[in-house]
Every structure is written in structure tokens, then in C-alpha cells.
mmCIF file of C-alpha atoms in Angstrom:
data_model
loop_
_atom_site.group_PDB
_atom_site.id
_atom_site.type_symbol
_atom_site.label_atom_id
_atom_site.label_comp_id
_atom_site.label_asym_id
_atom_site.label_seq_id
_atom_site.Cartn_x
_atom_site.Cartn_y
_atom_site.Cartn_z
ATOM 1 C CA MET A 1 -160.792 118.372 30.854
ATOM 2 C CA THR A 2 -160.211 114.750 30.112
ATOM 3 C CA PRO A 3 -162.597 112.527 32.013
ATOM 4 C CA GLY A 4 -160.886 110.943 34.983
ATOM 5 C CA ASN A 5 -158.251 113.579 35.048
ATOM 6 C CA ASN A 6 -159.127 116.830 36.763
ATOM 7 C CA GLY A 7 -155.695 118.313 36.411
ATOM 8 C CA ALA A 8 -152.438 118.079 38.233
ATOM 9 C CA SER A 9 -152.263 117.917 41.965
ATOM 10 C CA THR A 10 -155.901 116.817 42.275
ATOM 11 C CA PRO A 11 -156.954 114.127 44.676
ATOM 12 C CA GLU A 12 -157.018 111.498 41.985
ATOM 13 C CA ASP A 13 -153.476 112.458 41.042
ATOM 14 C CA ASP A 14 -152.270 111.092 44.327
ATOM 15 C CA ASP A 15 -148.720 110.420 43.221
ATOM 16 C CA PRO A 16 -146.668 112.721 45.488
ATOM 17 C CA PHE A 17 -143.709 112.305 43.166
ATOM 18 C CA GLY A 18 -145.502 113.252 39.947
ATOM 19 C CA TYR A 19 -143.614 116.496 39.735
ATOM 20 C CA LEU A 20 -140.474 114.524 39.186
ATOM 21 C CA TYR A 21 -141.591 113.264 35.751
ATOM 22 C CA ALA A 22 -142.114 115.112 32.473
ATOM 23 C CA ASP A 23 -145.824 114.299 32.091
ATOM 24 C CA GLY A 24 -146.441 115.350 35.683
ATOM 25 C CA GLN A 25 -144.644 118.615 35.135
ATOM 26 C CA ALA A 26 -146.617 119.113 31.895
ATOM 27 C CA ASN A 27 -149.790 118.750 33.909
ATOM 28 C CA GLY A 28 -148.573 121.381 36.379
ATOM 29 C CA ALA A 29 -147.588 119.047 39.210
ATOM 30 C CA GLN A 30 -145.862 120.908 42.011
ATOM 31 C CA PRO A 31 -143.779 119.585 44.883
ATOM 32 C CA PRO A 32 -146.065 119.070 47.852
ATOM 33 C CA SER A 33 -145.811 121.570 50.698
ATOM 34 C CA GLY A 34 -147.461 119.739 53.510
ATOM 35 C CA GLY A 35 -150.802 119.360 51.700
ATOM 36 C CA TYR A 36 -152.806 116.195 50.972
ATOM 37 C CA GLY A 37 -151.910 114.879 54.402
ATOM 38 C CA TYR A 38 -148.204 114.482 53.614
ATOM 39 C CA PRO A 39 -145.747 115.509 56.252
ATOM 40 C CA ASN A 40 -143.444 118.466 55.741
ATOM 41 C CA SER A 41 -140.513 116.114 55.378
ATOM 42 C CA VAL A 42 -141.727 115.303 51.834
ATOM 43 C CA SER A 43 -140.700 118.791 50.852
ATOM 44 C CA ARG A 44 -137.122 117.603 51.052
ATOM 45 C CA VAL A 45 -137.602 115.528 47.900
ATOM 46 C CA ARG A 46 -135.981 117.158 44.871
ATOM 47 C CA THR A 47 -135.821 116.581 41.159
ATOM 48 C CA VAL A 48 -133.459 113.900 39.963
ATOM 49 C CA GLY A 49 -130.061 115.447 39.180
ATOM 50 C CA GLU A 50 -130.780 118.521 41.228
ATOM 51 C CA ARG A 51 -128.305 119.010 44.083
ATOM 52 C CA PRO A 52 -128.727 122.366 45.674
ATOM 53 C CA TYR A 53 -126.004 123.399 48.083
ATOM 54 C CA GLY A 54 -126.561 125.064 51.359
ATOM 55 C CA GLN A 55 -129.970 123.439 51.908
ATOM 56 C CA GLN A 56 -130.658 122.997 55.577
ATOM 57 C CA ALA A 57 -130.619 119.368 56.798
ATOM 58 C CA TYR A 58 -133.222 118.199 59.144
ATOM 59 C CA GLY A 59 -132.276 119.089 62.699
ATOM 60 C CA GLN A 60 -129.008 120.787 61.684
ATOM 61 C CA PRO A 61 -128.190 124.508 61.421
ATOM 62 C CA ASN A 62 -127.930 126.059 58.004
ATOM 63 C CA VAL A 63 -124.165 125.963 57.443
ATOM 64 C CA PRO A 64 -122.764 127.296 54.162
ATOM 65 C CA PRO A 65 -120.696 124.776 52.214
ATOM 66 C CA GLN A 66 -116.940 124.953 52.630
ATOM 67 C CA GLN A 67 -114.997 126.267 49.725
ATOM 68 C CA GLN A 68 -111.588 125.071 48.748
ATOM 69 C CA GLY A 69 -109.117 127.722 49.787
ATOM 70 C CA THR A 70 -105.941 128.670 48.104
ATOM 71 C CA TYR A 71 -103.009 126.432 49.016
ATOM 72 C CA GLY A 72 -101.291 127.720 52.088
ATOM 73 C CA ARG A 73 -104.121 130.071 53.084
ATOM 74 C CA PRO A 74 -106.961 129.500 55.511
ATOM 75 C CA ASN A 75 -110.422 128.672 54.199
ATOM 76 C CA ALA A 76 -112.556 131.806 54.261
ATOM 77 C CA HIS A 77 -115.667 129.753 54.995
ATOM 78 C CA TYR A 78 -114.087 127.735 57.777
ATOM 79 C CA ALA A 79 -116.315 127.510 60.812
ATOM 80 C CA ALA A 80 -114.663 127.170 64.228
ATOM 81 C CA PRO A 81 -115.311 123.879 66.046
ATOM 82 C CA GLU A 82 -117.081 125.840 68.797
ATOM 83 C CA THR A 83 -119.963 126.625 66.360
ATOM 84 C CA PHE A 84 -120.945 122.967 66.019
ATOM 85 C CA PRO A 85 -123.268 121.246 68.454
ATOM 86 C CA GLY A 86 -121.369 119.704 71.342
ATOM 87 C CA GLY A 87 -118.589 122.325 71.407
ATOM 88 C CA ALA A 88 -114.964 121.979 70.440
ATOM 89 C CA PRO A 89 -113.541 118.513 69.891
ATOM 90 C CA THR A 90 -111.317 116.951 72.521
ATOM 91 C CA THR A 91 -107.689 118.127 72.352
ATOM 92 C CA GLN A 92 -105.337 115.416 71.149
ATOM 93 C CA SER A 93 -101.657 115.072 71.861
ATOM 94 C CA PRO A 94 -99.406 115.680 68.891
ATOM 95 C CA MET A 95 -97.835 112.691 67.184
ATOM 96 C CA PRO A 96 -94.275 111.930 68.157
ATOM 97 C CA GLY A 97 -91.866 114.011 66.136
ATOM 98 C CA HIS A 98 -94.581 116.511 65.139
ATOM 99 C CA GLY A 99 -94.759 118.702 68.241
ATOM 100 C CA PRO A 100 -93.617 122.281 68.502
ATOM 101 C CA GLY A 101 -90.432 122.710 66.612
ATOM 102 C CA GLY A 102 -91.606 120.168 63.999
ATOM 103 C CA GLY A 103 -89.120 119.183 61.399
ATOM 104 C CA GLY A 104 -90.003 115.491 61.777
ATOM 105 C CA ARG A 105 -87.926 115.178 64.964
ATOM 106 C CA GLY A 106 -88.874 114.717 68.577
ATOM 107 C CA ARG A 107 -88.036 117.031 71.368
ATOM 108 C CA GLY A 108 -84.308 117.468 71.908
ATOM 109 C CA PRO A 109 -82.489 116.092 74.996
ATOM 110 C CA ASN A 110 -82.723 117.930 78.256
ATOM 111 C CA THR A 111 -79.167 119.277 78.208
ATOM 112 C CA LYS A 112 -79.655 121.153 81.456
ATOM 113 C CA GLY A 113 -80.573 117.950 83.295
ATOM 114 C CA LEU A 114 -77.624 116.077 81.759
ATOM 115 C CA LEU A 115 -75.225 118.834 82.806
ATOM 116 C CA ILE A 116 -76.498 118.769 86.399
ATOM 117 C CA GLY A 117 -76.156 114.964 86.502
ATOM 118 C CA ALA A 118 -72.577 115.101 85.174
ATOM 119 C CA ILE A 119 -71.609 117.712 87.781
ATOM 120 C CA ALA A 120 -73.098 115.549 90.551
ATOM 121 C CA VAL A 121 -71.090 112.495 89.397
ATOM 122 C CA VAL A 122 -67.829 114.477 89.275
ATOM 123 C CA ALA A 123 -68.484 115.893 92.754
ATOM 124 C CA ALA A 124 -69.113 112.396 94.165
ATOM 125 C CA VAL A 125 -65.850 111.092 92.654
ATOM 126 C CA VAL A 126 -63.858 114.036 94.061
ATOM 127 C CA ILE A 127 -65.356 113.527 97.535
ATOM 128 C CA GLY A 128 -64.584 109.779 97.410
ATOM 129 C CA ILE A 129 -60.953 110.426 96.442
ATOM 130 C CA GLY A 130 -60.598 112.962 99.255
ATOM 131 C CA VAL A 131 -61.953 110.531 101.845
ATOM 132 C CA ALA A 132 -59.645 107.771 100.582
ATOM 133 C CA MET A 133 -56.616 110.081 100.789
ATOM 134 C CA LEU A 134 -57.492 111.132 104.342
ATOM 135 C CA GLY A 135 -57.926 107.482 105.348
ATOM 136 C CA GLY A 136 -54.588 106.597 103.738
ATOM 137 C CA ASP A 137 -52.849 109.358 105.684
ATOM 138 C CA ASP A 138 -54.327 108.044 108.920
ATOM 139 C CA ASP A 139 -53.167 104.523 108.094
ATOM 140 C CA LYS A 140 -49.729 105.813 107.221
ATOM 141 C CA LYS A 141 -49.489 107.754 110.479
ATOM 142 C CA ALA A 142 -50.578 104.692 112.416
ATOM 143 C CA GLY A 143 -48.037 102.537 110.559
ATOM 144 C CA ASP A 144 -45.227 105.040 111.220
ATOM 145 C CA GLN A 145 -45.557 104.629 114.973
ATOM 146 C CA PRO A 146 -42.572 102.644 116.276
ATOM 147 C CA SER A 147 -43.225 99.367 118.011
ATOM 148 C CA PRO A 148 -43.082 99.756 121.784
ATOM 149 C CA THR A 149 -39.867 98.575 123.374
ATOM 150 C CA PRO A 150 -40.465 95.237 125.100
ATOM 151 C CA THR A 151 -40.456 95.642 128.843
ATOM 152 C CA ALA A 152 -40.056 91.923 129.471
ATOM 153 C CA GLU A 153 -36.543 90.604 129.469
ATOM 154 C CA GLN A 154 -37.507 87.410 127.704
ATOM 155 C CA SER A 155 -40.341 85.985 125.642
ATOM 156 C CA ALA A 156 -43.234 84.200 127.299
ATOM 157 C CA GLU A 157 -43.772 82.192 124.084
ATOM 158 C CA PRO A 158 -40.408 81.137 122.627
ATOM 159 C CA THR A 159 -40.152 79.987 119.038
ATOM 160 C CA PRO A 160 -40.384 76.155 118.984
ATOM 161 C CA SER A 161 -38.052 73.767 117.161
ATOM 162 C CA GLY A 162 -35.271 76.319 116.752
ATOM 163 C CA GLU A 163 -37.228 78.548 114.327
ATOM 164 C CA SER A 164 -36.471 82.247 114.708
ATOM 165 C CA SER A 165 -37.193 85.468 112.835
ATOM 166 C CA ALA A 166 -34.065 87.127 114.215
ATOM 167 C CA ASP A 167 -30.741 87.395 112.425
ATOM 168 C CA SER A 168 -28.918 84.109 112.086
ATOM 169 C CA GLY A 169 -26.021 85.547 114.100
ATOM 170 C CA ALA A 170 -23.472 83.445 112.198
ATOM 171 C CA ASP A 171 -20.684 85.843 113.190
ATOM 172 C CA LEU A 172 -21.649 85.763 116.896
ATOM 173 C CA PRO A 173 -20.518 83.158 119.415
ATOM 174 C CA ALA A 174 -22.268 79.801 119.956
ATOM 175 C CA ILE A 175 -21.366 76.910 122.292
ATOM 176 C CA ASP A 176 -22.160 73.191 122.722
ATOM 177 C CA ALA A 177 -23.084 71.648 126.061
ATOM 178 C CA LYS A 178 -19.746 69.897 126.581
ATOM 179 C CA ALA A 179 -17.903 73.288 126.552
ATOM 180 C CA LEU A 180 -20.059 74.834 129.282
ATOM 181 C CA GLN A 181 -18.837 75.242 132.854
ATOM 182 C CA LEU A 182 -21.069 72.996 134.971
ATOM 183 C CA GLY A 183 -21.866 73.166 138.689
ATOM 184 C CA GLY A 184 -24.280 71.962 141.405
ATOM 185 C CA GLY A 185 -24.294 68.326 140.265
ATOM 186 C CA ALA A 186 -24.880 69.000 136.568
ATOM 187 C CA THR A 187 -22.946 66.726 134.196
ATOM 188 C CA THR A 188 -22.825 65.670 130.547
ATOM 189 C CA ALA A 189 -24.253 62.618 128.798
ATOM 190 C CA SER A 190 -25.056 61.380 125.312
ATOM 191 C CA ASP A 191 -27.315 58.334 125.742
ATOM 192 C CA ILE A 192 -30.559 60.156 124.804
ATOM 193 C CA GLU A 193 -30.806 60.502 121.056
ATOM 194 C CA GLY A 194 -31.784 63.765 119.345
ATOM 195 C CA ALA A 195 -29.333 66.249 120.886
ATOM 196 C CA ARG A 196 -28.022 68.685 118.239
ATOM 197 C CA ALA A 197 -24.703 69.451 119.932
ATOM 198 C CA ASP A 198 -21.458 67.960 118.637
ATOM 199 C CA GLY A 199 -21.382 64.245 119.339
ATOM 200 C CA GLY A 200 -24.925 64.345 120.722
ATOM 201 C CA VAL A 201 -23.567 65.496 124.087
ATOM 202 C CA TYR A 202 -25.928 67.354 126.426
ATOM 203 C CA VAL A 203 -26.054 68.608 130.055
ATOM 204 C CA THR A 204 -28.033 66.380 132.396
ATOM 205 C CA GLY A 205 -28.689 66.361 136.148
ATOM 206 C CA PHE A 206 -30.044 69.878 135.876
ATOM 207 C CA ASN A 207 -33.174 68.999 137.845
ATOM 208 C CA ALA A 208 -31.810 69.989 141.278
ATOM 209 C CA VAL A 209 -31.629 73.318 143.085
ATOM 210 C CA GLY A 210 -28.149 74.790 142.603
ATOM 211 C CA ALA A 211 -27.376 72.965 139.322
ATOM 212 C CA SER A 212 -25.936 75.347 136.748
ATOM 213 C CA ALA A 213 -24.316 75.727 133.327
ATOM 214 C CA THR A 214 -22.222 78.865 132.711
ATOM 215 C CA TRP A 215 -21.011 80.356 129.405
ATOM 216 C CA THR A 216 -18.242 82.961 129.373
ATOM 217 C CA VAL A 217 -18.743 84.786 126.087
ATOM 218 C CA ASN A 218 -15.885 86.605 124.355
ATOM 219 C CA GLY A 219 -15.935 88.793 121.291
ATOM 220 C CA ILE A 220 -19.196 90.742 121.682
ATOM 221 C CA PRO A 221 -18.716 93.474 119.059
ATOM 222 C CA GLU A 222 -20.576 96.254 120.893
ATOM 223 C CA SER A 223 -22.794 96.874 123.858
ATOM 224 C CA GLY A 224 -26.490 96.516 123.183
ATOM 225 C CA LYS A 225 -29.414 94.175 122.788
ATOM 226 C CA TYR A 226 -28.987 90.498 121.931
ATOM 227 C CA THR A 227 -31.155 87.397 121.855
ATOM 228 C CA LEU A 228 -29.963 84.212 123.615
ATOM 229 C CA PHE A 229 -31.219 80.911 122.128
ATOM 230 C CA VAL A 230 -31.097 77.789 124.354
ATOM 231 C CA GLY A 231 -31.499 74.272 122.959
ATOM 232 C CA TYR A 232 -33.005 71.775 125.400
ATOM 233 C CA GLY A 233 -35.126 68.650 125.769
ATOM 234 C CA VAL A 234 -37.952 67.911 128.259
ATOM 235 C CA PRO A 235 -39.730 64.601 129.089
ATOM 236 C CA GLY A 236 -43.142 65.644 127.760
ATOM 237 C CA LYS A 237 -43.741 68.366 130.369
ATOM 238 C CA ASP A 238 -42.911 72.067 130.808
ATOM 239 C CA ALA A 239 -39.826 73.347 132.625
ATOM 240 C CA ASN A 240 -38.081 76.639 133.388
ATOM 241 C CA ALA A 241 -34.764 77.970 134.705
ATOM 242 C CA THR A 242 -33.169 81.148 136.013
ATOM 243 C CA LEU A 243 -31.120 83.247 133.552
ATOM 244 C CA THR A 244 -28.331 85.439 134.974
ATOM 245 C CA ILE A 245 -26.361 87.995 132.871
ATOM 246 C CA ASN A 246 -23.081 89.344 134.279
ATOM 247 C CA GLY A 247 -24.179 88.483 137.834
ATOM 248 C CA THR A 248 -27.679 89.947 137.555
ATOM 249 C CA ALA A 249 -30.590 87.513 137.486
ATOM 250 C CA GLN A 250 -33.360 88.252 135.028
ATOM 251 C CA THR A 251 -36.715 89.029 136.560
ATOM 252 C CA ARG A 252 -38.552 86.364 134.578
ATOM 253 C CA PRO A 253 -37.630 82.672 134.415
ATOM 254 C CA LEU A 254 -36.470 81.267 131.091
ATOM 255 C CA ASN A 255 -39.457 79.448 129.588
ATOM 256 C CA MET A 256 -38.585 75.820 128.688
ATOM 257 C CA ALA A 257 -42.047 74.517 127.762
ATOM 258 C CA ASN A 258 -42.858 71.272 125.913
ATOM 259 C CA PHE A 259 -43.066 72.992 122.528
ATOM 260 C CA ALA A 260 -42.273 69.683 120.769
ATOM 261 C CA LYS A 261 -45.511 68.194 122.203
ATOM 262 C CA ALA A 262 -43.625 65.074 123.281
ATOM 263 C CA PRO A 263 -45.480 62.440 125.323
ATOM 264 C CA GLU A 264 -44.598 62.339 129.010
ATOM 265 C CA GLY A 265 -41.316 60.599 129.739
ATOM 266 C CA ALA A 266 -40.092 60.747 126.095
ATOM 267 C CA TYR A 267 -36.900 62.830 126.395
ATOM 268 C CA GLU A 268 -35.760 61.828 122.907
ATOM 269 C CA LYS A 269 -38.890 63.448 121.374
ATOM 270 C CA GLY A 270 -38.797 66.596 123.506
ATOM 271 C CA TRP A 271 -35.843 68.430 121.917
ATOM 272 C CA THR A 272 -36.702 72.042 121.027
ATOM 273 C CA GLU A 273 -35.436 75.616 121.545
ATOM 274 C CA THR A 274 -36.367 78.709 123.542
ATOM 275 C CA TRP A 275 -35.033 82.277 123.680
ATOM 276 C CA GLY A 276 -34.639 85.304 125.943
ATOM 277 C CA ASN A 277 -33.755 88.995 125.354
ATOM 278 C CA VAL A 278 -30.515 90.042 127.069
ATOM 279 C CA GLN A 279 -28.413 93.195 127.360
ATOM 280 C CA LEU A 280 -24.670 92.530 126.828
ATOM 281 C CA ASN A 281 -21.528 94.610 127.051
ATOM 282 C CA LYS A 282 -18.862 94.959 124.418
ATOM 283 C CA GLY A 283 -16.146 92.292 124.794
ATOM 284 C CA THR A 284 -16.629 89.567 127.459
ATOM 285 C CA ASN A 285 -19.896 88.638 129.227
ATOM 286 C CA THR A 286 -21.007 85.828 131.579
ATOM 287 C CA ILE A 287 -24.265 83.986 130.858
ATOM 288 C CA LYS A 288 -25.513 81.491 133.466
ATOM 289 C CA LEU A 289 -28.436 79.032 133.467
ATOM 290 C CA SER A 290 -29.328 77.628 136.889
ATOM 291 C CA CYS A 291 -32.025 75.769 138.746
ATOM 292 C CA GLU A 292 -33.099 77.929 141.663
ATOM 293 C CA ALA A 293 -35.813 77.587 144.254
ATOM 294 C CA GLY A 294 -39.163 77.905 142.550
ATOM 295 C CA ASN A 295 -37.916 76.603 139.202
ATOM 296 C CA SER A 296 -39.011 73.375 137.555
ATOM 297 C CA CYS A 297 -35.772 72.259 135.959
ATOM 298 C CA ASP A 298 -36.402 68.737 134.621
ATOM 299 C CA ALA A 299 -34.616 69.399 131.313
ATOM 300 C CA ASN A 300 -31.462 68.538 129.370
ATOM 301 C CA ILE A 301 -29.428 71.342 127.703
ATOM 302 C CA ASP A 302 -27.535 70.776 124.446
ATOM 303 C CA GLN A 303 -26.299 74.172 123.112
ATOM 304 C CA LEU A 304 -26.473 78.015 123.384
ATOM 305 C CA ARG A 305 -26.105 80.760 120.721
ATOM 306 C CA LEU A 306 -26.497 84.549 120.323
ATOM 307 C CA VAL A 307 -27.966 86.817 117.641
ATOM 308 C CA ALA A 308 -27.945 90.584 117.478
ATOM 309 C CA GLY A 309 -31.046 92.528 118.512
ATOM 310 C CA TRP A 310 -34.195 91.565 120.358
ATOM 311 C CA LYS A 311 -37.027 89.452 119.017
#
């Protein structure tokens, strides 16, 4: 042997990687196997360019390398995830549009839910229409009920200032104060302005028990209901009188309130109109206004007129 060299793998040849070189291999150098104080991990060193497959990694099971399978077929060397340390990987949700049914589209609409919703909407509409129709019938029935026949013979709240919703009664009789038959101290005058009768003539002196103004009406077309309108003026305070039809006094006084809202004592500003419901006969009738006991008759009368029907 050559001095200083006692052969390969001797203590003086302490290069643990000598087997990797040509001169080391020529001298018989072998990969260490735990000798010379080297740990077993050195045995993992391999010759440059050598790449053995299937060699066990430190701390890992000996798993054969995967082989490329034929397109469309499973890999014969595929190992299930359960065989790896730690068990199967966590399940992940599929990407949108790649779930069961695939085709690059998401899950289709829930047609059953849509159908149920549509049916519910239609049912609600039908129920609403039915309720509305029932309510309309009730309203119609209520509206069809005739207005009760007034039991009072004259209105407690006459229409002020001559305004009336009744027929104009243009073809029915009307009379001015100067044509009335007066009694009980009643007389005519024209010195207070505002009277609507012809010439501004009105009945005065009516504020005494027994004073009266009578109208004999001709030409009533038929028996039935009529409304009597009375024009009058008061000195800023309310008044009333007794109304008698064909000899029968009405049960309620004729209301002659201060509808014009005139100040007290102002006769010229107190002209207005009141009305009362009367029952007349066909042909001729007698209508009488009088101041009786219990009446407050401080009023002037300027004209009377009739219209068909009751207010």
C-alpha cells in the first residue's frame, strides 16, 4: 500500500462523501452505514445524478410514486386521503356553478316555491275583492233606505237669507205683504228699508197678541205636501209666530230667528226668510200667521210663497 493511504474507508480517509467521486470509488469507498460515528441519516446521501424513486423519506411511510393515468381514467396508484397522516382533508363546498348538475350553471330556481307564492298572492287578491264587494253591497243597502218622513210640521232651523234647496215653485202662488188680510192691529208700512215686497211695503204692528196676517191661496194643483216660505225682518233678536192651515194651528211655532245676525234694534239689517212644512188641499186653502199667547212676535212681514214638497 502507498504510505499514508491504507485503503478506502480507513480512518485517515475520513471524507464521508468520498464514494461520490471517481478516485474514491476506485479506492473502494462505500457509502457509510452508520459507521465511523456518523449518524444513520448520512445513508440518505446518494450519488450525484442518481434519483431513485420510492425511497422512504425520513418520518414518512413508504408510498409508491404516482403514475400518470390514462386520460379519463382513475390513477391506479392513487392513494385515498384517509391513508395519509391526519386523515381525510376537510370537505370544501363546491364553487358556484360547479355543483351537482354541473354544466357551468348554478342551481335552478325553486319553481315549487315560486308556484306556492303565486297561488298565495292570487288567493289574497280574490279574498280582498270579495270583502270589497260585500262592503259595497252593505253600503248600497244602507243608501237604499228611504229618508224617514219628518214628524215635525216645520223646520227648527230655517234656511237664512231666502236660500232654499226646494223647488223654486215658480208656478205656485206667492203674495206680497200689502195683499194680505190683516187683523188684530196689524198694518202696513214702508219706512224701513230692505223689504223685498213690491214697493218695499211690509206688515208692521205684529208684536201684539191677536195680530194676524191671512193668505187665502187659490190654484193649488193637488193635495199633498208643500213648503211655505215667509219673508220677515227682526230688530236683532229672535221671534216666532203661530202658523194655522185651514183652521188648524200647527203644533210648533214658526221660527223667526235673527238669521241675518243684525245688531239689536236694526230692523233694516234683519231681513231674512224662514220656512215651514204644510199639508194643503187641492184648490183653495187658508194660511194664517198670528201672534198668540206665548209667542214673541216683534217682527215685520214682507211676503209669502209656496213650493211643492217638504224640505
